[in-house]
CSV table of C-alpha atoms in Angstrom, one decimal:
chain,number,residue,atom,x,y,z
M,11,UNK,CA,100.3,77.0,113.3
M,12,UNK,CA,100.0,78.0,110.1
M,13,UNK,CA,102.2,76.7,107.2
M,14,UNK,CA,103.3,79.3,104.4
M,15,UNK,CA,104.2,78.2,100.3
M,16,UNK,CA,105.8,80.8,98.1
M,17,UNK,CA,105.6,80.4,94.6
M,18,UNK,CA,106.2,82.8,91.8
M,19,UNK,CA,109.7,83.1,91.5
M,20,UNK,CA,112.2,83.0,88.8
M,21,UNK,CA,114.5,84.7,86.3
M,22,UNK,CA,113.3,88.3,84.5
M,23,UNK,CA,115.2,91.4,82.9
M,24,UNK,CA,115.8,94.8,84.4
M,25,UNK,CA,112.3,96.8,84.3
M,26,UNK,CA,110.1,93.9,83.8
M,27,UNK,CA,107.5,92.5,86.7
M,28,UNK,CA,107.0,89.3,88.3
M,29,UNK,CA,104.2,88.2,91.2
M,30,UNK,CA,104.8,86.2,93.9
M,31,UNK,CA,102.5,84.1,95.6
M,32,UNK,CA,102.2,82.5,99.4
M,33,UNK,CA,99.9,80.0,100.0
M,34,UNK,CA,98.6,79.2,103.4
M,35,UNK,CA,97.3,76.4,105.3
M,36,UNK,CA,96.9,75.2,108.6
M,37,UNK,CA,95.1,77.3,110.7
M,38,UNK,CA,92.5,80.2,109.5
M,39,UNK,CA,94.8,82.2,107.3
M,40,UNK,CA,92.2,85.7,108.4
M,41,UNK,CA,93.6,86.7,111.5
M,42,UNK,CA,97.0,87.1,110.8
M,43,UNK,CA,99.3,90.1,109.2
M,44,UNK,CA,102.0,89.1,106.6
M,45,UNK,CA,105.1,90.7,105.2
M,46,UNK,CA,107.2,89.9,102.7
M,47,UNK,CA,111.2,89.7,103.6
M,48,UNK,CA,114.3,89.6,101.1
M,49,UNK,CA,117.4,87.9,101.5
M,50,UNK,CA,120.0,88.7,99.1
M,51,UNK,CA,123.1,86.5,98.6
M,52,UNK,CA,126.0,88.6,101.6
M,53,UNK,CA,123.0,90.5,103.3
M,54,UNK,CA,120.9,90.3,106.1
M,55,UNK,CA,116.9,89.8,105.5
M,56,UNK,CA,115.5,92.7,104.7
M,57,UNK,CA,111.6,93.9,105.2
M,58,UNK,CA,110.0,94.5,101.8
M,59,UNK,CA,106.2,95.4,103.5
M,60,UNK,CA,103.3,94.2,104.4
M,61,UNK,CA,99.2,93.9,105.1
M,62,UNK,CA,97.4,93.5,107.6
M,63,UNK,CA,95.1,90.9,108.5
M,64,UNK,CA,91.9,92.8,106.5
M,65,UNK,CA,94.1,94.2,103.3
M,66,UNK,CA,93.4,97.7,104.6
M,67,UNK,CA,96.4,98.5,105.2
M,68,UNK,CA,99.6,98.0,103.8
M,69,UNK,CA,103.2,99.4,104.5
M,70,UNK,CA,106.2,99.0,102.2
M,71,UNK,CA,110.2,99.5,102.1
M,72,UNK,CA,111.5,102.7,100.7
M,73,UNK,CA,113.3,100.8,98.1
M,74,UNK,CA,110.4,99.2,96.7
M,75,UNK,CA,107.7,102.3,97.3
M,76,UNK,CA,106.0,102.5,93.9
M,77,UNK,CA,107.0,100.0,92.7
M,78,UNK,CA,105.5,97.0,94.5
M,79,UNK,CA,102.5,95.8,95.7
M,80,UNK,CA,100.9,93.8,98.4
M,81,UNK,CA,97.4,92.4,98.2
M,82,UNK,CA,95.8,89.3,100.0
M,83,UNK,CA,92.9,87.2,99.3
M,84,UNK,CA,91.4,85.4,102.7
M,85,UNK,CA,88.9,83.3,100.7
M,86,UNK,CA,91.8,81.7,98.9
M,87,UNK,CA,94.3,81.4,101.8
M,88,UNK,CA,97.1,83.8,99.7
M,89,UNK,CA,98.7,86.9,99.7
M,90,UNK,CA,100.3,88.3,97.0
M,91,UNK,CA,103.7,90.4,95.9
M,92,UNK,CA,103.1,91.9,93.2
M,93,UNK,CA,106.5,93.9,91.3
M,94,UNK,CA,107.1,95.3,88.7
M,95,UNK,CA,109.9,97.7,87.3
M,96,UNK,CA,112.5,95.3,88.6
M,97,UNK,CA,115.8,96.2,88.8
M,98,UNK,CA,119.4,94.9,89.3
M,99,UNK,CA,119.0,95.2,93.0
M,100,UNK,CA,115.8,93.2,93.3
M,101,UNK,CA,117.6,89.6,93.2
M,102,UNK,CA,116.9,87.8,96.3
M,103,UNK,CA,115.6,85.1,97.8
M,104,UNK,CA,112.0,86.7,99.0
M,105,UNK,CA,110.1,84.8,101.7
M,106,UNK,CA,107.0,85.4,103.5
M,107,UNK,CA,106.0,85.8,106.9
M,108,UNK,CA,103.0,85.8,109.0
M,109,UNK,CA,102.5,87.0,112.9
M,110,UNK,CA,99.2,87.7,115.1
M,111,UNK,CA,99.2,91.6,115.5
M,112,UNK,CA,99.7,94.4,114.0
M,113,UNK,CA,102.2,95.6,111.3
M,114,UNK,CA,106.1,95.1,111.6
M,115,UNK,CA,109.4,95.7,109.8
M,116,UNK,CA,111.5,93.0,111.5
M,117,UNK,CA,112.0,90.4,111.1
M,118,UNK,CA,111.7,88.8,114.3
M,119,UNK,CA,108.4,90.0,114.8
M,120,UNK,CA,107.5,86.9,112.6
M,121,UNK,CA,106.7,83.8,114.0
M,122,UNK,CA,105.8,81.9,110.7
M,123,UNK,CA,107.8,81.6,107.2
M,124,UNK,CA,107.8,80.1,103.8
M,125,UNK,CA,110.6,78.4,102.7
M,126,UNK,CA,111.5,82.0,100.1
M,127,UNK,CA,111.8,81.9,96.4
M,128,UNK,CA,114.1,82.7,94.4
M,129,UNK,CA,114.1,86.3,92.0
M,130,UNK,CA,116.9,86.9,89.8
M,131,UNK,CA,117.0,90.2,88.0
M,132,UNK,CA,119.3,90.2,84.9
M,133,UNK,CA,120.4,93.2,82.7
């Protein structure tokens, strides 16, 4: 099992950037694929993208295409969310996820979560 930390959160105005962060322990972090998910306050989670298990490949959310970006470092255990251009819409609670296998959108593909952080856009 592996146990997931995210970190990073917090309040920033429209068009600015903020990086999340989700540390893992447990068992060896390499193996597995992990996606980023959104939750905002009224909605169902949402799939923000991903990377798999070797950083080679990564697949985001229309919404967020260009905007943000996935990366992972296996020597440290962490993958990273990295956005910028924020906007009104970003707020959520963003959580990350981790399953053995290839890339997925949902949700329930997942077997392992972070507890989220919290990212509030403001105007």
């Amino acid at each position: 099992q592996v146990q997931l930390v995210e970190s990073g959160g917090g309040l920033v105005q429209v068009g600015g950037s903020l990086r999340l962060s989700c540390a893992a322990s447990g068992r060896t972090f390499s193996p597995y694929t992990l996606g980023w998910f959104r939750q905002a306050p009224g909605e169902e989670r949402k799939f923000v993208g991903g990377i798999s298990w070797n950083g080679r490949t990564t697949n985001y959310a229309d919404s967020v295409k260009g905007r943000f970006t996935i990366s992972r470092d296996n020597a440290k255990n962490t993958v990273y969310l990295q956005m910028n251009s924020l906007k009104l819409e970003d707020t959520a609670v963003y959580y990350c996820a981790a399953r053995v296998g290839g890339l997925q959108s949902l949700d329930y593909e997942y077997a392992y979560w972070g507890q989220g952080t919290q990212v509030t856009v403001s105007s």
